[in-house]
Amino acid sequence: MRLTDRILKDIRYYEIKPKDFTGDFNGLIGNVYQITDDTNSIGQRIARKLNECEFISGEFDHIYINFTENLKSGNLVESEKFLDKRIKYVDYGIEPKTFNSLTEFEKNQLVKDVTFKSLTLLFEKDNKKIEKIIEVQNLLNKFETEIEIAYKTKETHSYKIEIGYMINPKKTLSKIVVKYFDKKNDIQNITTRNLYFYEDIFYLVDKIEVKNGKIIFTHKKTSLGEITTAKYEKPIEIEITEMERNNTHY
């Protein structure tokens, strides 16, 4: 992959330190702007859904959106800040008191809107990318916190398994979503398993096997894989007969 062909990985939110702020300040949003439990998950969902689509963001693969009172309210600009070529910064103007006066729903909606406007700002000259951004926005509006991101599939002549994940749906733990399609009997089943962090799926589910009526996930046998999955029972085994019938699929 060329350095200009990186696929988007993450969208995060930060805040610019106000002039009159006193005390510890690490730049992560939440010190000045009173965020919701879902704020950080919003950026993760959008970024990972675009990642699923192999959305090429260019030389950078991380987008950091800075909330600041130093810009006129509602203004959105590409930041001059540069620390790493793999990170693109965008500044959004809003007074802390304005943001903090919003309801939880209004805050989440604003964060979503600012995120998609930031993406549009960065890729406005590429119509195909804008189409993909709009597609993901429509999916997020439809499924909200329960939007699924595809991860792996395994298919044979008799079955197909789709593995995906949801990031903190309805304020709960993230989920592995397992869908099993029985081709012979034309039956679709579904189940979920909890994840402490959505990124854990990349280490928990390395290989997929069907044996003795069970779907078995083998974790990555690397140093990082062993550390990341240490808090889970392994291997993950799912009894196919205990899965729920699935009547919806997108």
PDB file of C-alpha atoms in Angstrom:
ATOM      1  CA  MET A   1       0.000   0.000   0.000  1.00  0.00           C
ATOM      2  CA  ARG A   2       1.280   3.455  -0.897  1.00  0.00           C
ATOM      3  CA  LEU A   3       1.612   6.041   1.849  1.00  0.00           C
ATOM      4  CA  THR A   4      -1.174   8.009   0.172  1.00  0.00           C
ATOM      5  CA  ASP A   5      -3.520   4.999   0.174  1.00  0.00           C
ATOM      6  CA  ARG A   6      -4.114   4.570   3.882  1.00  0.00           C
ATOM      7  CA  ILE A   7      -7.561   3.374   4.951  1.00  0.00           C
ATOM      8  CA  LEU A   8      -9.324   5.384   7.658  1.00  0.00           C
ATOM      9  CA  LYS A   9      -8.972   3.755  11.082  1.00  0.00           C
ATOM     10  CA  ASP A  10     -10.186   6.125  13.767  1.00  0.00           C
ATOM     11  CA  ILE A  11     -11.981   9.394  14.519  1.00  0.00           C
ATOM     12  CA  ARG A  12     -11.430  10.982  17.927  1.00  0.00           C
ATOM     13  CA  TYR A  13     -12.538  14.123  19.730  1.00  0.00           C
ATOM     14  CA  TYR A  14     -10.375  16.618  21.586  1.00  0.00           C
ATOM     15  CA  GLU A  15     -10.753  20.086  23.055  1.00  0.00           C
ATOM     16  CA  ILE A  16      -8.577  23.185  22.954  1.00  0.00           C
ATOM     17  CA  LYS A  17      -7.676  24.522  26.396  1.00  0.00           C
ATOM     18  CA  PRO A  18      -9.586  27.738  27.170  1.00  0.00           C
ATOM     19  CA  LYS A  19      -7.534  30.734  28.264  1.00  0.00           C
ATOM     20  CA  ASP A  20      -9.146  30.887  31.700  1.00  0.00           C
ATOM     21  CA  PHE A  21      -8.898  27.127  32.418  1.00  0.00           C
ATOM     22  CA  THR A  22      -7.042  26.060  35.557  1.00  0.00           C
ATOM     23  CA  GLY A  23      -6.058  22.561  36.646  1.00  0.00           C
ATOM     24  CA  ASP A  24      -4.940  19.426  34.844  1.00  0.00           C
ATOM     25  CA  PHE A  25      -5.722  19.325  31.135  1.00  0.00           C
ATOM     26  CA  ASN A  26      -4.883  16.430  28.814  1.00  0.00           C
ATOM     27  CA  GLY A  27      -6.652  17.615  25.663  1.00  0.00           C
ATOM     28  CA  LEU A  28      -9.109  14.733  25.548  1.00  0.00           C
ATOM     29  CA  ILE A  29     -12.669  15.945  25.235  1.00  0.00           C
ATOM     30  CA  GLY A  30     -14.484  15.849  28.563  1.00  0.00           C
ATOM     31  CA  ASN A  31     -12.538  18.309  30.708  1.00  0.00           C
ATOM     32  CA  VAL A  32     -14.321  21.434  29.468  1.00  0.00           C
ATOM     33  CA  TYR A  33     -17.016  20.064  27.196  1.00  0.00           C
ATOM     34  CA  GLN A  34     -19.301  17.776  29.191  1.00  0.00           C
ATOM     35  CA  ILE A  35     -19.685  14.824  26.850  1.00  0.00           C
ATOM     36  CA  THR A  36     -22.118  11.904  26.991  1.00  0.00           C
ATOM     37  CA  ASP A  37     -21.370   8.223  27.507  1.00  0.00           C
ATOM     38  CA  ASP A  38     -21.716   7.771  23.749  1.00  0.00           C
ATOM     39  CA  THR A  39     -19.568  10.640  22.439  1.00  0.00           C
ATOM     40  CA  ASN A  40     -16.367   8.717  21.765  1.00  0.00           C
ATOM     41  CA  SER A  41     -18.245   5.698  20.406  1.00  0.00           C
ATOM     42  CA  ILE A  42     -19.840   7.876  17.710  1.00  0.00           C
ATOM     43  CA  GLY A  43     -16.497   8.585  16.065  1.00  0.00           C
ATOM     44  CA  GLN A  44     -15.465   4.945  16.386  1.00  0.00           C
ATOM     45  CA  ARG A  45     -18.642   3.695  14.684  1.00  0.00           C
ATOM     46  CA  ILE A  46     -18.299   6.101  11.780  1.00  0.00           C
ATOM     47  CA  ALA A  47     -14.592   5.399  11.293  1.00  0.00           C
ATOM     48  CA  ARG A  48     -14.940   1.616  11.514  1.00  0.00           C
ATOM     49  CA  LYS A  49     -17.908   1.520   9.126  1.00  0.00           C
ATOM     50  CA  LEU A  50     -15.891   3.532   6.608  1.00  0.00           C
ATOM     51  CA  ASN A  51     -12.942   1.223   7.280  1.00  0.00           C
ATOM     52  CA  GLU A  52     -15.174  -1.736   6.412  1.00  0.00           C
ATOM     53  CA  CYS A  53     -15.761  -0.038   3.042  1.00  0.00           C
ATOM     54  CA  GLU A  54     -11.965   0.345   2.626  1.00  0.00           C
ATOM     55  CA  PHE A  55     -12.382   4.107   2.620  1.00  0.00           C
ATOM     56  CA  ILE A  56      -9.012   5.517   1.530  1.00  0.00           C
ATOM     57  CA  SER A  57      -8.335   8.678   3.494  1.00  0.00           C
ATOM     58  CA  GLY A  58      -4.925   9.406   1.984  1.00  0.00           C
ATOM     59  CA  GLU A  59      -1.679   9.974   3.836  1.00  0.00           C
ATOM     60  CA  PHE A  60      -3.533  10.113   7.164  1.00  0.00           C
ATOM     61  CA  ASP A  61      -5.698   7.384   8.712  1.00  0.00           C
ATOM     62  CA  HIS A  62      -6.754   9.170  11.930  1.00  0.00           C
ATOM     63  CA  ILE A  63      -8.996  12.238  12.147  1.00  0.00           C
ATOM     64  CA  TYR A  64      -8.933  14.289  15.348  1.00  0.00           C
ATOM     65  CA  ILE A  65     -11.707  16.864  15.787  1.00  0.00           C
ATOM     66  CA  ASN A  66     -10.903  19.688  18.205  1.00  0.00           C
ATOM     67  CA  PHE A  67     -13.754  21.515  19.942  1.00  0.00           C
ATOM     68  CA  THR A  68     -12.708  25.097  20.653  1.00  0.00           C
ATOM     69  CA  GLU A  69     -14.025  28.487  21.704  1.00  0.00           C
ATOM     70  CA  ASN A  70     -11.299  30.175  19.646  1.00  0.00           C
ATOM     71  CA  LEU A  71     -13.344  29.872  16.441  1.00  0.00           C
ATOM     72  CA  LYS A  72     -16.627  31.545  15.634  1.00  0.00           C
ATOM     73  CA  SER A  73     -19.487  29.309  16.726  1.00  0.00           C
ATOM     74  CA  GLY A  74     -20.360  26.775  14.035  1.00  0.00           C
ATOM     75  CA  ASN A  75     -17.185  27.316  12.022  1.00  0.00           C
ATOM     76  CA  LEU A  76     -15.332  24.210  10.886  1.00  0.00           C
ATOM     77  CA  VAL A  77     -11.815  24.434   9.473  1.00  0.00           C
ATOM     78  CA  GLU A  78      -8.927  22.146   8.691  1.00  0.00           C
ATOM     79  CA  SER A  79      -6.444  22.758  11.482  1.00  0.00           C
ATOM     80  CA  GLU A  80      -2.913  24.029  10.952  1.00  0.00           C
ATOM     81  CA  LYS A  81      -1.752  21.722  13.743  1.00  0.00           C
ATOM     82  CA  PHE A  82       0.707  19.046  12.622  1.00  0.00           C
ATOM     83  CA  LEU A  83       2.284  16.398  14.807  1.00  0.00           C
ATOM     84  CA  ASP A  84       2.171  13.311  12.621  1.00  0.00           C
ATOM     85  CA  LYS A  85       1.365  12.889   8.924  1.00  0.00           C
ATOM     86  CA  ARG A  86      -0.970  10.019   9.830  1.00  0.00           C
ATOM     87  CA  ILE A  87      -3.241  12.404  11.778  1.00  0.00           C
ATOM     88  CA  LYS A  88      -5.488  15.080  10.273  1.00  0.00           C
ATOM     89  CA  TYR A  89      -6.844  17.739  12.634  1.00  0.00           C
ATOM     90  CA  VAL A  90     -10.101  19.641  12.229  1.00  0.00           C
ATOM     91  CA  ASP A  91     -11.187  22.523  14.492  1.00  0.00           C
ATOM     92  CA  TYR A  92     -14.837  23.167  15.350  1.00  0.00           C
ATOM     93  CA  GLY A  93     -15.991  26.364  17.013  1.00  0.00           C
ATOM     94  CA  ILE A  94     -18.428  26.140  19.912  1.00  0.00           C
ATOM     95  CA  GLU A  95     -18.562  27.725  23.362  1.00  0.00           C
ATOM     96  CA  PRO A  96     -18.339  25.201  26.225  1.00  0.00           C
ATOM     97  CA  LYS A  97     -21.394  26.740  27.902  1.00  0.00           C
ATOM     98  CA  THR A  98     -23.378  26.309  24.679  1.00  0.00           C
ATOM     99  CA  PHE A  99     -22.414  22.645  24.326  1.00  0.00           C
ATOM    100  CA  ASN A 100     -22.916  21.909  28.011  1.00  0.00           C
ATOM    101  CA  SER A 101     -26.437  23.355  27.961  1.00  0.00           C
ATOM    102  CA  LEU A 102     -27.574  20.779  25.391  1.00  0.00           C
ATOM    103  CA  THR A 103     -29.483  17.607  26.249  1.00  0.00           C
ATOM    104  CA  GLU A 104     -27.796  14.228  25.873  1.00  0.00           C
ATOM    105  CA  PHE A 105     -29.642  13.637  22.588  1.00  0.00           C
ATOM    106  CA  GLU A 106     -28.685  17.078  21.269  1.00  0.00           C
ATOM    107  CA  LYS A 107     -25.023  16.565  22.176  1.00  0.00           C
ATOM    108  CA  ASN A 108     -24.895  13.213  20.401  1.00  0.00           C
ATOM    109  CA  GLN A 109     -26.623  14.651  17.350  1.00  0.00           C
ATOM    110  CA  LEU A 110     -24.222  17.593  17.242  1.00  0.00           C
ATOM    111  CA  VAL A 111     -21.188  15.309  17.482  1.00  0.00           C
ATOM    112  CA  LYS A 112     -22.528  13.170  14.619  1.00  0.00           C
ATOM    113  CA  ASP A 113     -23.242  16.233  12.491  1.00  0.00           C
ATOM    114  CA  VAL A 114     -19.809  17.749  13.147  1.00  0.00           C
ATOM    115  CA  THR A 115     -18.125  14.440  12.323  1.00  0.00           C
ATOM    116  CA  PHE A 116     -19.845  14.055   8.958  1.00  0.00           C
ATOM    117  CA  LYS A 117     -19.281  17.734   8.157  1.00  0.00           C
ATOM    118  CA  SER A 118     -15.585  17.225   8.948  1.00  0.00           C
ATOM    119  CA  LEU A 119     -15.434  14.277   6.563  1.00  0.00           C
ATOM    120  CA  THR A 120     -17.202  16.310   3.888  1.00  0.00           C
ATOM    121  CA  LEU A 121     -14.749  19.178   4.418  1.00  0.00           C
ATOM    122  CA  LEU A 122     -11.737  16.900   4.015  1.00  0.00           C
ATOM    123  CA  PHE A 123     -13.009  14.988   0.981  1.00  0.00           C
ATOM    124  CA  GLU A 124     -15.302  17.502  -0.748  1.00  0.00           C
ATOM    125  CA  LYS A 125     -13.383  17.255  -4.037  1.00  0.00           C
ATOM    126  CA  ASP A 126     -13.892  13.483  -4.336  1.00  0.00           C
ATOM    127  CA  ASN A 127     -17.467  12.629  -5.345  1.00  0.00           C
ATOM    128  CA  LYS A 128     -17.049   8.885  -4.779  1.00  0.00           C
ATOM    129  CA  LYS A 129     -15.823   9.437  -1.239  1.00  0.00           C
ATOM    130  CA  ILE A 130     -18.684  11.844  -0.548  1.00  0.00           C
ATOM    131  CA  GLU A 131     -21.148   9.193  -1.763  1.00  0.00           C
ATOM    132  CA  LYS A 132     -19.630   6.667   0.635  1.00  0.00           C
ATOM    133  CA  ILE A 133     -19.766   9.159   3.511  1.00  0.00           C
ATOM    134  CA  ILE A 134     -23.462   9.805   2.815  1.00  0.00           C
ATOM    135  CA  GLU A 135     -24.106   6.051   2.644  1.00  0.00           C
ATOM    136  CA  VAL A 136     -22.553   5.512   6.083  1.00  0.00           C
ATOM    137  CA  GLN A 137     -24.427   8.519   7.460  1.00  0.00           C
ATOM    138  CA  ASN A 138     -27.725   7.035   6.279  1.00  0.00           C
ATOM    139  CA  LEU A 139     -26.876   3.685   7.878  1.00  0.00           C
ATOM    140  CA  LEU A 140     -25.983   5.369  11.161  1.00  0.00           C
ATOM    141  CA  ASN A 141     -29.241   7.331  11.111  1.00  0.00           C
ATOM    142  CA  LYS A 142     -31.147   4.087  10.527  1.00  0.00           C
ATOM    143  CA  PHE A 143     -29.443   1.753  13.000  1.00  0.00           C
ATOM    144  CA  GLU A 144     -28.003   4.346  15.412  1.00  0.00           C
ATOM    145  CA  THR A 145     -25.899   2.712  18.151  1.00  0.00           C
ATOM    146  CA  GLU A 146     -26.703  -0.773  16.817  1.00  0.00           C
ATOM    147  CA  ILE A 147     -25.011  -0.289  13.464  1.00  0.00           C
ATOM    148  CA  GLU A 148     -23.023  -3.430  12.598  1.00  0.00           C
ATOM    149  CA  ILE A 149     -19.506  -3.414  11.195  1.00  0.00           C
ATOM    150  CA  ALA A 150     -18.488  -6.464   9.174  1.00  0.00           C
ATOM    151  CA  TYR A 151     -15.269  -8.238  10.145  1.00  0.00           C
ATOM    152  CA  LYS A 152     -14.876 -11.769   8.750  1.00  0.00           C
ATOM    153  CA  THR A 153     -16.782 -14.365   6.749  1.00  0.00           C
ATOM    154  CA  LYS A 154     -16.389 -18.070   6.144  1.00  0.00           C
ATOM    155  CA  GLU A 155     -18.381 -19.877   3.486  1.00  0.00           C
ATOM    156  CA  THR A 156     -18.684 -23.465   2.271  1.00  0.00           C
ATOM    157  CA  HIS A 157     -21.210 -25.234   0.049  1.00  0.00           C
ATOM    158  CA  SER A 158     -23.427 -25.905   3.081  1.00  0.00           C
ATOM    159  CA  TYR A 159     -23.111 -22.810   5.273  1.00  0.00           C
ATOM    160  CA  LYS A 160     -21.965 -19.221   5.518  1.00  0.00           C
ATOM    161  CA  ILE A 161     -20.792 -17.488   8.689  1.00  0.00           C
ATOM    162  CA  GLU A 162     -20.655 -13.706   8.992  1.00  0.00           C
ATOM    163  CA  ILE A 163     -18.792 -12.122  11.896  1.00  0.00           C
ATOM    164  CA  GLY A 164     -19.309  -8.475  12.752  1.00  0.00           C
ATOM    165  CA  TYR A 165     -19.402  -6.211  15.764  1.00  0.00           C
ATOM    166  CA  MET A 166     -21.348  -3.363  17.353  1.00  0.00           C
ATOM    167  CA  ILE A 167     -19.665  -0.614  19.362  1.00  0.00           C
ATOM    168  CA  ASN A 168     -21.408  -0.016  22.705  1.00  0.00           C
ATOM    169  CA  PRO A 169     -24.971  -0.510  21.430  1.00  0.00           C
ATOM    170  CA  LYS A 170     -27.576   1.156  23.666  1.00  0.00           C
ATOM    171  CA  LYS A 171     -24.919   2.005  26.286  1.00  0.00           C
ATOM    172  CA  THR A 172     -23.936  -1.643  26.782  1.00  0.00           C
ATOM    173  CA  LEU A 173     -20.706  -3.514  26.192  1.00  0.00           C
ATOM    174  CA  SER A 174     -19.598  -3.859  22.588  1.00  0.00           C
ATOM    175  CA  LYS A 175     -20.728  -7.072  20.905  1.00  0.00           C
ATOM    176  CA  ILE A 176     -19.464  -9.723  18.524  1.00  0.00           C
ATOM    177  CA  VAL A 177     -22.334 -10.456  16.138  1.00  0.00           C
ATOM    178  CA  VAL A 178     -22.365 -13.989  14.715  1.00  0.00           C
ATOM    179  CA  LYS A 179     -24.696 -14.926  11.863  1.00  0.00           C
ATOM    180  CA  TYR A 180     -24.973 -18.509  10.636  1.00  0.00           C
ATOM    181  CA  PHE A 181     -26.661 -19.276   7.314  1.00  0.00           C
ATOM    182  CA  ASP A 182     -27.671 -22.919   6.827  1.00  0.00           C
ATOM    183  CA  LYS A 183     -27.836 -23.208   3.028  1.00  0.00           C
ATOM    184  CA  LYS A 184     -29.353 -26.697   2.965  1.00  0.00           C
ATOM    185  CA  ASN A 185     -32.338 -25.765   5.130  1.00  0.00           C
ATOM    186  CA  ASP A 186     -32.459 -22.068   4.204  1.00  0.00           C
ATOM    187  CA  ILE A 187     -32.238 -21.017   7.864  1.00  0.00           C
ATOM    188  CA  GLN A 188     -30.479 -17.966   9.291  1.00  0.00           C
ATOM    189  CA  ASN A 189     -29.444 -17.839  12.951  1.00  0.00           C
ATOM    190  CA  ILE A 190     -27.822 -15.114  15.022  1.00  0.00           C
ATOM    191  CA  THR A 191     -26.174 -14.627  18.405  1.00  0.00           C
ATOM    192  CA  THR A 192     -23.894 -12.151  20.159  1.00  0.00           C
ATOM    193  CA  ARG A 193     -21.026 -12.240  22.630  1.00  0.00           C
ATOM    194  CA  ASN A 194     -19.813  -9.373  24.808  1.00  0.00           C
ATOM    195  CA  LEU A 195     -16.568  -7.515  24.184  1.00  0.00           C
ATOM    196  CA  TYR A 196     -14.856  -5.398  26.825  1.00  0.00           C
ATOM    197  CA  PHE A 197     -13.456  -3.258  24.000  1.00  0.00           C
ATOM    198  CA  TYR A 198     -14.542  -3.493  20.373  1.00  0.00           C
ATOM    199  CA  GLU A 199     -10.902  -3.811  19.239  1.00  0.00           C
ATOM    200  CA  ASP A 200     -10.662  -7.144  21.090  1.00  0.00           C
ATOM    201  CA  ILE A 201     -12.485  -8.857  18.218  1.00  0.00           C
ATOM    202  CA  PHE A 202      -9.387  -8.461  16.033  1.00  0.00           C
ATOM    203  CA  TYR A 203      -7.511 -10.778  18.403  1.00  0.00           C
ATOM    204  CA  LEU A 204     -10.336 -13.014  19.648  1.00  0.00           C
ATOM    205  CA  VAL A 205     -11.510 -14.114  16.210  1.00  0.00           C
ATOM    206  CA  ASP A 206      -8.602 -15.183  14.041  1.00  0.00           C
ATOM    207  CA  LYS A 207      -9.747 -18.531  12.632  1.00  0.00           C
ATOM    208  CA  ILE A 208     -13.297 -19.857  12.270  1.00  0.00           C
ATOM    209  CA  GLU A 209     -14.176 -23.553  12.443  1.00  0.00           C
ATOM    210  CA  VAL A 210     -17.436 -25.510  12.479  1.00  0.00           C
ATOM    211  CA  LYS A 211     -17.174 -28.809  14.346  1.00  0.00           C
ATOM    212  CA  ASN A 212     -19.676 -31.076  16.122  1.00  0.00           C
ATOM    213  CA  GLY A 213     -22.487 -28.561  15.786  1.00  0.00           C
ATOM    214  CA  LYS A 214     -20.399 -25.700  17.156  1.00  0.00           C
ATOM    215  CA  ILE A 215     -18.873 -22.553  15.709  1.00  0.00           C
ATOM    216  CA  ILE A 216     -15.394 -22.219  17.190  1.00  0.00           C
ATOM    217  CA  PHE A 217     -13.236 -19.090  17.133  1.00  0.00           C
ATOM    218  CA  THR A 218      -9.487 -19.440  17.603  1.00  0.00           C
ATOM    219  CA  HIS A 219      -7.673 -16.360  18.900  1.00  0.00           C
ATOM    220  CA  LYS A 220      -4.467 -14.907  17.501  1.00  0.00           C
ATOM    221  CA  LYS A 221      -1.463 -16.765  18.869  1.00  0.00           C
ATOM    222  CA  THR A 222       0.795 -13.730  19.154  1.00  0.00           C
ATOM    223  CA  SER A 223       2.174 -11.952  22.220  1.00  0.00           C
ATOM    224  CA  LEU A 224      -0.314  -9.101  21.836  1.00  0.00           C
ATOM    225  CA  GLY A 225      -3.083 -11.573  21.046  1.00  0.00           C
ATOM    226  CA  GLU A 226      -2.437 -13.506  24.248  1.00  0.00           C
ATOM    227  CA  ILE A 227      -2.391 -10.320  26.339  1.00  0.00           C
ATOM    228  CA  THR A 228      -5.536  -8.859  24.760  1.00  0.00           C
ATOM    229  CA  THR A 229      -7.589 -12.048  25.061  1.00  0.00           C
ATOM    230  CA  ALA A 230      -6.402 -13.053  28.548  1.00  0.00           C
ATOM    231  CA  LYS A 231      -9.644 -11.785  30.124  1.00  0.00           C
ATOM    232  CA  TYR A 232     -11.826 -14.012  27.906  1.00  0.00           C
ATOM    233  CA  GLU A 233     -12.599 -17.722  28.008  1.00  0.00           C
ATOM    234  CA  LYS A 234     -11.018 -19.304  24.947  1.00  0.00           C
ATOM    235  CA  PRO A 235     -11.739 -20.618  22.490  1.00  0.00           C
ATOM    236  CA  ILE A 236     -15.159 -19.029  22.011  1.00  0.00           C
ATOM    237  CA  GLU A 237     -17.603 -21.825  21.206  1.00  0.00           C
ATOM    238  CA  ILE A 238     -21.170 -21.298  19.997  1.00  0.00           C
ATOM    239  CA  GLU A 239     -23.758 -24.073  19.845  1.00  0.00           C
ATOM    240  CA  ILE A 240     -25.550 -23.599  16.535  1.00  0.00           C
ATOM    241  CA  THR A 241     -28.800 -25.080  17.880  1.00  0.00           C
ATOM    242  CA  GLU A 242     -28.837 -22.464  20.655  1.00  0.00           C
ATOM    243  CA  MET A 243     -28.635 -19.501  18.269  1.00  0.00           C
ATOM    244  CA  GLU A 244     -31.745 -17.405  17.654  1.00  0.00           C
ATOM    245  CA  ARG A 245     -33.596 -17.411  14.341  1.00  0.00           C
ATOM    246  CA  ASN A 246     -32.640 -14.302  12.357  1.00  0.00           C
ATOM    247  CA  ASN A 247     -35.330 -12.703  10.230  1.00  0.00           C
ATOM    248  CA  THR A 248     -33.564  -9.412   9.544  1.00  0.00           C
ATOM    249  CA  HIS A 249     -30.335  -8.854   7.674  1.00  0.00           C
ATOM    250  CA  TYR A 250     -28.682  -5.948   5.904  1.00  0.00           C
TER     251      TYR A 250
END
